[in-house]
PDB file of C-alpha atoms in Angstrom:
ATOM      1  CA  MET Y  20     179.124  79.762 154.874  1.00 45.00           C
ATOM      2  CA  TYR Y  21     181.738  82.110 154.362  1.00 44.00           C
ATOM      3  CA  GLN Y  22     184.303  78.813 153.815  1.00 73.00           C
ATOM      4  CA  ARG Y  23     181.999  77.186 151.470  1.00 75.00           C
ATOM      5  CA  ASP Y  24     181.507  80.433 149.430  1.00 82.00           C
ATOM      6  CA  TYR Y  25     185.240  80.804 149.263  1.00 85.00           C
ATOM      7  CA  ILE Y  26     185.552  77.251 147.864  1.00 85.00           C
ATOM      8  CA  LEU Y  27     182.784  77.398 145.339  1.00 85.00           C
ATOM      9  CA  ARG Y  28     184.472  80.644 144.204  1.00 90.00           C
ATOM     10  CA  MET Y  29     187.707  79.256 143.792  1.00 89.00           C
ATOM     11  CA  ILE Y  30     186.305  76.233 141.880  1.00 91.00           C
ATOM     12  CA  GLU Y  31     184.237  78.526 139.532  1.00 91.00           C
ATOM     13  CA  GLN Y  32     187.447  80.530 138.767  1.00 91.00           C
ATOM     14  CA  ALA Y  33     189.484  77.649 138.226  1.00 92.00           C
ATOM     15  CA  GLY Y  34     186.871  76.059 135.727  1.00 91.00           C
ATOM     16  CA  GLY Y  35     186.412  79.354 133.958  1.00 93.00           C
ATOM     17  CA  MET Y  36     190.229  79.333 133.556  1.00 92.00           C
ATOM     18  CA  VAL Y  37     190.334  75.901 132.384  1.00 93.00           C
ATOM     19  CA  GLY Y  38     187.436  76.508 129.911  1.00 94.00           C
ATOM     20  CA  ARG Y  39     189.669  79.405 128.288  1.00 94.00           C
ATOM     21  CA  VAL Y  40     192.981  77.302 128.369  1.00 93.00           C
ATOM     22  CA  MET Y  41     191.371  74.036 126.475  1.00 92.00           C
ATOM     23  CA  GLN Y  42     189.537  76.672 124.010  1.00 93.00           C
ATOM     24  CA  LEU Y  43     192.887  77.801 123.132  1.00 93.00           C
ATOM     25  CA  ALA Y  44     194.062  74.233 122.970  1.00 90.00           C
ATOM     26  CA  ARG Y  45     191.284  72.958 120.600  1.00 90.00           C
ATOM     27  CA  ASN Y  46     192.370  75.611 118.310  1.00 91.00           C
ATOM     28  CA  ARG Y  47     196.009  74.206 118.268  1.00 90.00           C
ATOM     29  CA  ARG Y  48     197.340  77.453 120.139  1.00 92.00           C
ATOM     30  CA  LEU Y  49     199.187  75.092 122.610  1.00 90.00           C
ATOM     31  CA  GLU Y  50     201.965  77.699 123.562  1.00 91.00           C
ATOM     32  CA  GLU Y  51     199.421  80.448 124.352  1.00 93.00           C
ATOM     33  CA  ALA Y  52     197.256  77.768 126.225  1.00 93.00           C
ATOM     34  CA  MET Y  53     200.425  76.843 128.636  1.00 92.00           C
ATOM     35  CA  GLU Y  54     201.146  80.615 129.127  1.00 93.00           C
ATOM     36  CA  LEU Y  55     197.376  81.407 130.373  1.00 93.00           C
ATOM     37  CA  LEU Y  56     197.375  78.375 132.444  1.00 93.00           C
ATOM     38  CA  GLN Y  57     200.785  79.407 134.241  1.00 92.00           C
ATOM     39  CA  GLN Y  58     199.292  83.031 134.618  1.00 91.00           C
ATOM     40  CA  ALA Y  59     196.138  81.360 136.239  1.00 92.00           C
ATOM     41  CA  MET Y  60     198.446  79.341 138.464  1.00 92.00           C
ATOM     42  CA  LYS Y  61     200.256  81.929 140.026  1.00 91.00           C
ATOM     43  CA  GLU Y  62     197.367  84.172 140.326  1.00 90.00           C
ATOM     44  CA  MET Y  63     194.989  81.368 142.136  1.00 90.00           C
ATOM     45  CA  LEU Y  64     197.817  78.996 143.836  1.00 89.00           C
ATOM     46  CA  GLY Y  65     201.106  81.755 144.247  1.00 88.00           C
ATOM     47  CA  LEU Y  66     202.889  79.013 142.389  1.00 86.00           C
ATOM     48  CA  GLY Y  67     204.018  78.612 138.592  1.00 84.00           C
ATOM     49  CA  SER Y  68     203.630  75.111 137.075  1.00 83.00           C
ATOM     50  CA  LYS Y  69     207.500  74.586 136.879  1.00 86.00           C
ATOM     51  CA  LEU Y  70     207.664  75.284 140.594  1.00 89.00           C
ATOM     52  CA  ILE Y  71     204.762  72.925 141.355  1.00 90.00           C
ATOM     53  CA  GLY Y  72     206.484  70.502 139.441  1.00 87.00           C
ATOM     54  CA  ALA Y  73     209.888  70.630 141.258  1.00 91.00           C
ATOM     55  CA  LEU Y  74     208.313  70.734 144.751  1.00 92.00           C
ATOM     56  CA  SER Y  75     207.496  67.423 146.667  1.00 92.00           C
ATOM     57  CA  VAL Y  76     203.867  66.907 147.641  1.00 92.00           C
ATOM     58  CA  LYS Y  77     204.939  67.383 151.132  1.00 92.00           C
ATOM     59  CA  ASP Y  78     206.177  70.811 150.367  1.00 93.00           C
ATOM     60  CA  LEU Y  79     202.990  71.522 148.197  1.00 93.00           C
ATOM     61  CA  VAL Y  80     200.696  70.409 150.757  1.00 92.00           C
ATOM     62  CA  ALA Y  81     202.684  72.734 153.407  1.00 92.00           C
ATOM     63  CA  LEU Y  82     202.632  75.795 150.825  1.00 91.00           C
ATOM     64  CA  LEU Y  83     198.713  75.104 150.509  1.00 90.00           C
ATOM     65  CA  SER Y  84     198.211  75.018 154.462  1.00 90.00           C
ATOM     66  CA  LYS Y  85     197.804  77.713 156.995  1.00 85.00           C
ATOM     67  CA  ASP Y  86     198.079  76.957 160.810  1.00 83.00           C
ATOM     68  CA  GLY Y  87     198.217  73.120 159.872  1.00 82.00           C
ATOM     69  CA  GLU Y  88     194.913  73.363 158.105  1.00 87.00           C
ATOM     70  CA  LEU Y  89     194.966  72.573 154.351  1.00 91.00           C
ATOM     71  CA  ASP Y  90     193.015  74.744 152.119  1.00 90.00           C
ATOM     72  CA  SER Y  91     190.584  72.539 150.279  1.00 91.00           C
ATOM     73  CA  ALA Y  92     189.460  75.545 147.716  1.00 91.00           C
ATOM     74  CA  LYS Y  93     193.176  75.706 146.542  1.00 92.00           C
ATOM     75  CA  VAL Y  94     193.816  71.807 146.466  1.00 94.00           C
ATOM     76  CA  LEU Y  95     190.617  71.479 144.546  1.00 95.00           C
ATOM     77  CA  ALA Y  96     191.718  74.354 142.192  1.00 94.00           C
ATOM     78  CA  MET Y  97     195.045  73.041 142.019  1.00 94.00           C
ATOM     79  CA  GLY Y  98     193.452  69.659 140.889  1.00 94.00           C
ATOM     80  CA  ASP Y  99     191.411  71.506 137.973  1.00 95.00           C
ATOM     81  CA  LEU Y 100     194.488  73.378 136.776  1.00 95.00           C
ATOM     82  CA  MET Y 101     197.023  70.225 136.785  1.00 94.00           C
ATOM     83  CA  LYS Y 102     194.264  68.285 134.894  1.00 94.00           C
ATOM     84  CA  ALA Y 103     194.557  70.924 132.263  1.00 94.00           C
ATOM     85  CA  GLN Y 104     198.504  71.192 132.107  1.00 94.00           C
ATOM     86  CA  ALA Y 105     198.360  67.217 131.873  1.00 94.00           C
ATOM     87  CA  ASP Y 106     195.691  67.416 128.812  1.00 93.00           C
ATOM     88  CA  LEU Y 107     198.004  70.025 127.487  1.00 94.00           C
ATOM     89  CA  GLU Y 108     200.930  67.940 127.891  1.00 93.00           C
ATOM     90  CA  ARG Y 109     199.111  64.803 126.042  1.00 92.00           C
ATOM     91  CA  GLU Y 110     197.958  67.184 123.263  1.00 90.00           C
ATOM     92  CA  SER Y 111     201.699  68.363 122.871  1.00 90.00           C
ATOM     93  CA  GLY Y 112     202.702  64.556 122.624  1.00 91.00           C
ATOM     94  CA  ASN Y 113     204.254  64.293 126.061  1.00 92.00           C
ATOM     95  CA  GLU Y 114     202.484  61.291 127.589  1.00 91.00           C
ATOM     96  CA  THR Y 115     205.321  61.143 130.318  1.00 91.00           C
ATOM     97  CA  ALA Y 116     204.985  64.559 131.324  1.00 92.00           C
ATOM     98  CA  ALA Y 117     200.950  64.352 131.697  1.00 92.00           C
ATOM     99  CA  ARG Y 118     201.513  61.222 133.596  1.00 93.00           C
ATOM    100  CA  ARG Y 119     203.915  62.892 136.191  1.00 92.00           C
ATOM    101  CA  THR Y 120     201.661  65.823 136.492  1.00 93.00           C
ATOM    102  CA  ALA Y 121     198.467  63.691 137.070  1.00 94.00           C
ATOM    103  CA  GLN Y 122     200.468  61.598 139.498  1.00 94.00           C
ATOM    104  CA  LYS Y 123     201.295  64.679 141.680  1.00 95.00           C
ATOM    105  CA  SER Y 124     197.920  66.190 141.323  1.00 95.00           C
ATOM    106  CA  LEU Y 125     196.477  62.979 142.241  1.00 96.00           C
ATOM    107  CA  GLU Y 126     198.553  62.713 145.482  1.00 95.00           C
ATOM    108  CA  ILE Y 127     197.675  66.139 146.758  1.00 95.00           C
ATOM    109  CA  LEU Y 128     193.983  65.344 145.864  1.00 96.00           C
ATOM    110  CA  LEU Y 129     193.949  62.290 148.056  1.00 96.00           C
ATOM    111  CA  ILE Y 130     195.720  63.883 150.901  1.00 95.00           C
ATOM    112  CA  GLY Y 131     193.035  66.751 150.267  1.00 94.00           C
ATOM    113  CA  ARG Y 132     190.324  64.181 150.790  1.00 93.00           C
ATOM    114  CA  GLU Y 133     191.445  63.029 153.762  1.00 91.00           C
ATOM    115  CA  TYR Y 134     191.455  66.101 155.436  1.00 88.00           C
ATOM    116  CA  ASP Y 135     187.987  66.512 154.446  1.00 85.00           C
ATOM    117  CA  ALA Y 136     186.843  64.722 157.573  1.00 74.00           C
ATOM    118  CA  LEU Y 137     183.059  65.697 157.443  1.00 76.00           C
ATOM    119  CA  GLY Y 138     182.910  64.718 153.786  1.00 78.00           C
ATOM    120  CA  GLU Y 139     181.469  68.075 152.940  1.00 84.00           C
ATOM    121  CA  LEU Y 140     183.496  68.024 149.714  1.00 89.00           C
ATOM    122  CA  ARG Y 141     183.727  64.580 148.928  1.00 91.00           C
ATOM    123  CA  GLU Y 142     182.247  64.651 145.631  1.00 92.00           C
ATOM    124  CA  GLU Y 143     184.274  67.537 144.573  1.00 92.00           C
ATOM    125  CA  PHE Y 144     187.584  65.213 145.647  1.00 95.00           C
ATOM    126  CA  ASN Y 145     186.091  62.010 144.221  1.00 94.00           C
ATOM    127  CA  ARG Y 146     185.391  63.458 140.700  1.00 94.00           C
ATOM    128  CA  ARG Y 147     189.078  65.147 140.330  1.00 94.00           C
ATOM    129  CA  ILE Y 148     190.724  61.939 141.968  1.00 95.00           C
ATOM    130  CA  GLN Y 149     188.724  59.702 139.234  1.00 93.00           C
ATOM    131  CA  GLU Y 150     189.935  62.070 136.431  1.00 92.00           C
ATOM    132  CA  ALA Y 151     193.510  61.959 137.530  1.00 94.00           C
ATOM    133  CA  LEU Y 152     193.255  58.209 137.575  1.00 93.00           C
ATOM    134  CA  ASN Y 153     192.061  57.906 134.513  1.00 91.00           C
ATOM    135  CA  ILE Y 154     195.306  59.492 133.288  1.00 90.00           C
ATOM    136  CA  THR Y 155     197.664  57.600 135.583  1.00 91.00           C
ATOM    137  CA  GLY Y 156     196.057  54.023 135.837  1.00 85.00           C
ATOM    138  CA  ARG Y 157     197.308  52.063 138.791  1.00 79.00           C
ATOM    139  CA  ALA Y 158     199.877  50.415 137.720  1.00 77.00           C
ATOM    140  CA  GLY Y 159     203.582  52.330 138.283  1.00 80.00           C
ATOM    141  CA  LEU Y 160     202.178  54.427 140.956  1.00 89.00           C
ATOM    142  CA  SER Y 161     204.496  54.646 144.027  1.00 90.00           C
ATOM    143  CA  GLU Y 162     203.458  52.845 147.419  1.00 91.00           C
ATOM    144  CA  GLY Y 163     202.318  55.752 149.037  1.00 91.00           C
ATOM    145  CA  ILE Y 164     199.662  56.881 146.521  1.00 94.00           C
ATOM    146  CA  LEU Y 165     198.823  53.379 146.319  1.00 94.00           C
ATOM    147  CA  SER Y 166     198.127  52.597 149.759  1.00 94.00           C
ATOM    148  CA  ARG Y 167     195.670  56.023 149.605  1.00 95.00           C
ATOM    149  CA  VAL Y 168     193.792  54.427 146.315  1.00 95.00           C
ATOM    150  CA  VAL Y 169     193.265  51.414 148.133  1.00 95.00           C
ATOM    151  CA  GLY Y 170     191.259  53.127 150.887  1.00 93.00           C
ATOM    152  CA  TYR Y 171     189.508  55.169 148.291  1.00 94.00           C
ATOM    153  CA  TYR Y 172     188.442  52.651 145.997  1.00 95.00           C
ATOM    154  CA  GLU Y 173     187.486  50.602 148.902  1.00 95.00           C
ATOM    155  CA  GLU Y 174     185.253  53.675 150.401  1.00 92.00           C
ATOM    156  CA  GLN Y 175     183.564  54.099 147.277  1.00 92.00           C
ATOM    157  CA  GLY Y 176     182.873  50.596 146.998  1.00 95.00           C
ATOM    158  CA  SER Y 177     184.908  49.484 144.053  1.00 95.00           C
ATOM    159  CA  TYR Y 178     186.148  46.367 145.320  1.00 97.00           C
ATOM    160  CA  ALA Y 179     187.486  45.072 142.346  1.00 96.00           C
ATOM    161  CA  TRP Y 180     189.948  48.326 141.517  1.00 95.00           C
ATOM    162  CA  ALA Y 181     190.426  48.416 145.429  1.00 96.00           C
ATOM    163  CA  GLU Y 182     191.824  44.765 145.207  1.00 96.00           C
ATOM    164  CA  ASP Y 183     194.178  45.712 141.896  1.00 94.00           C
ATOM    165  CA  ALA Y 184     195.346  48.586 143.750  1.00 94.00           C
ATOM    166  CA  LEU Y 185     196.423  46.538 146.731  1.00 95.00           C
ATOM    167  CA  PHE Y 186     198.308  43.993 144.940  1.00 93.00           C
ATOM    168  CA  TYR Y 187     200.259  46.653 142.870  1.00 93.00           C
ATOM    169  CA  ARG Y 188     200.999  48.249 146.316  1.00 94.00           C
ATOM    170  CA  LEU Y 189     202.418  44.512 147.714  1.00 94.00           C
ATOM    171  CA  GLU Y 190     204.180  44.210 144.151  1.00 92.00           C
ATOM    172  CA  GLU Y 191     205.961  47.754 144.515  1.00 91.00           C
ATOM    173  CA  LEU Y 192     206.941  46.764 148.432  1.00 91.00           C
ATOM    174  CA  LYS Y 193     208.012  43.378 147.557  1.00 87.00           C
ATOM    175  CA  GLY Y 194     210.325  44.697 144.202  1.00 82.00           C
ATOM    176  CA  GLY Y 195     211.918  47.360 146.583  1.00 79.00           C
ATOM    177  CA  GLN Y 196     212.682  44.613 149.300  1.00 83.00           C
ATOM    178  CA  ARG Y 197     210.846  46.595 151.922  1.00 89.00           C
ATOM    179  CA  GLU Y 198     209.811  43.513 153.903  1.00 90.00           C
ATOM    180  CA  LEU Y 199     208.573  45.046 156.847  1.00 91.00           C
ATOM    181  CA  GLU Y 200     206.137  47.202 155.092  1.00 93.00           C
ATOM    182  CA  TRP Y 201     205.011  44.315 152.712  1.00 93.00           C
ATOM    183  CA  ARG Y 202     203.844  42.393 156.046  1.00 92.00           C
ATOM    184  CA  ALA Y 203     202.092  45.314 157.408  1.00 93.00           C
ATOM    185  CA  ALA Y 204     200.268  46.190 153.859  1.00 94.00           C
ATOM    186  CA  ALA Y 205     199.624  42.209 153.666  1.00 94.00           C
ATOM    187  CA  GLU Y 206     197.938  42.475 157.156  1.00 95.00           C
ATOM    188  CA  GLU Y 207     195.883  45.452 156.137  1.00 95.00           C
ATOM    189  CA  GLY Y 208     194.834  43.794 153.001  1.00 96.00           C
ATOM    190  CA  ILE Y 209     193.784  40.623 155.010  1.00 96.00           C
ATOM    191  CA  ARG Y 210     191.568  42.936 157.313  1.00 97.00           C
ATOM    192  CA  MET Y 211     190.160  44.601 154.284  1.00 97.00           C
ATOM    193  CA  TYR Y 212     189.256  41.188 152.891  1.00 97.00           C
ATOM    194  CA  GLU Y 213     187.496  40.058 156.172  1.00 96.00           C
ATOM    195  CA  ARG Y 214     185.458  43.189 156.119  1.00 97.00           C
ATOM    196  CA  TRP Y 215     184.255  42.136 152.346  1.00 97.00           C
ATOM    197  CA  VAL Y 216     183.472  38.640 153.221  1.00 95.00           C
ATOM    198  CA  LEU Y 217     180.730  39.805 155.862  1.00 96.00           C
ATOM    199  CA  LEU Y 218     178.954  41.770 152.941  1.00 95.00           C
ATOM    200  CA  GLU Y 219     176.075  40.437 151.003  1.00 94.00           C
ATOM    201  CA  ASP Y 220     176.874  39.491 147.945  1.00 93.00           C
ATOM    202  CA  ALA Y 221     174.828  41.848 145.883  1.00 95.00           C
ATOM    203  CA  LEU Y 222     176.849  44.584 147.424  1.00 95.00           C
ATOM    204  CA  LEU Y 223     180.274  42.764 146.457  1.00 96.00           C
ATOM    205  CA  GLN Y 224     179.188  42.275 142.867  1.00 96.00           C
ATOM    206  CA  ALA Y 225     177.965  45.786 142.639  1.00 97.00           C
ATOM    207  CA  GLY Y 226     181.884  46.605 143.319  1.00 97.00           C
ATOM    208  CA  GLY Y 227     183.061  44.073 140.898  1.00 96.00           C
ATOM    209  CA  LEU Y 228     183.476  41.015 143.168  1.00 96.00           C
ATOM    210  CA  SER Y 229     181.629  38.142 144.369  1.00 94.00           C
ATOM    211  CA  SER Y 230     181.515  36.476 147.628  1.00 94.00           C
ATOM    212  CA  GLU Y 231     183.697  33.742 146.233  1.00 95.00           C
ATOM    213  CA  GLU Y 232     186.389  35.826 144.915  1.00 95.00           C
ATOM    214  CA  ALA Y 233     186.529  37.753 148.200  1.00 96.00           C
ATOM    215  CA  GLU Y 234     186.921  34.508 149.947  1.00 96.00           C
ATOM    216  CA  GLU Y 235     189.626  33.413 147.630  1.00 95.00           C
ATOM    217  CA  GLY Y 236     191.366  36.515 147.855  1.00 94.00           C
ATOM    218  CA  LEU Y 237     191.352  36.223 151.397  1.00 95.00           C
ATOM    219  CA  ARG Y 238     192.937  32.818 151.104  1.00 95.00           C
ATOM    220  CA  THR Y 239     195.317  33.660 148.727  1.00 94.00           C
ATOM    221  CA  LEU Y 240     196.942  36.553 150.949  1.00 94.00           C
ATOM    222  CA  ARG Y 241     196.815  34.755 154.011  1.00 93.00           C
ATOM    223  CA  GLN Y 242     198.783  31.973 152.274  1.00 93.00           C
ATOM    224  CA  LEU Y 243     201.503  34.682 150.875  1.00 89.00           C
ATOM    225  CA  LYS Y 244     201.810  36.272 154.438  1.00 84.00           C
ATOM    226  CA  ILE Y 245     202.571  32.536 155.833  1.00 83.00           C
ATOM    227  CA  ALA Y 246     204.922  31.759 153.066  1.00 83.00           C
ATOM    228  CA  ASP Y 247     206.655  35.339 153.611  1.00 75.00           C
ATOM    229  CA  SER Y 248     207.224  34.260 157.096  1.00 74.00           C
ATOM    230  CA  GLN Y 249     208.538  31.101 156.824  1.00 62.00           C
TER     231      GLN Y 249
END
């Protein structure tokens, strides 16, 4: 109960702060809005936006963890605050910075979602992940993020989007000449399609694919894997 109350308080506090920040932004007081957001990050997370931007995701996860346990409340709060930062950066005309902020937030949220083994905060994570994806899109994400995005979409039943993310991931690996990793990712994709072709067509269609498209995707990926090995 204490843990749940703590998480809800953090989410509520972050939401209230984001509301104040975006009110300033609507009044075109962007500099004040960013200063308030900086203050909120330091108070709630112990980290300013510049430090968050400078640190790797691995380092941020370590700072948000205690005794190997990731603090879900802080991850969710960080997701809200970084979404506000990305919105401010877009309002300022800096789309590149906004996308970079959203991409880092996306990766941290995906990792946080994986730590939520019991799924108690799944809806909270899913909403924030989708908001970050709305800014980043799927094209141009790193291979590491895409590998998590594929699993996220499949679990959501968004099969067409999972398929897109899978092929973006394969393109990223192929372009980087990471052949062994490409083959492993292709094998994962084949197993994913094999799961899909066993599903009812109505379920697949609800996720944006038909049974025929799933079977075609499976054939295509098998052929690509064979061609790669020759």
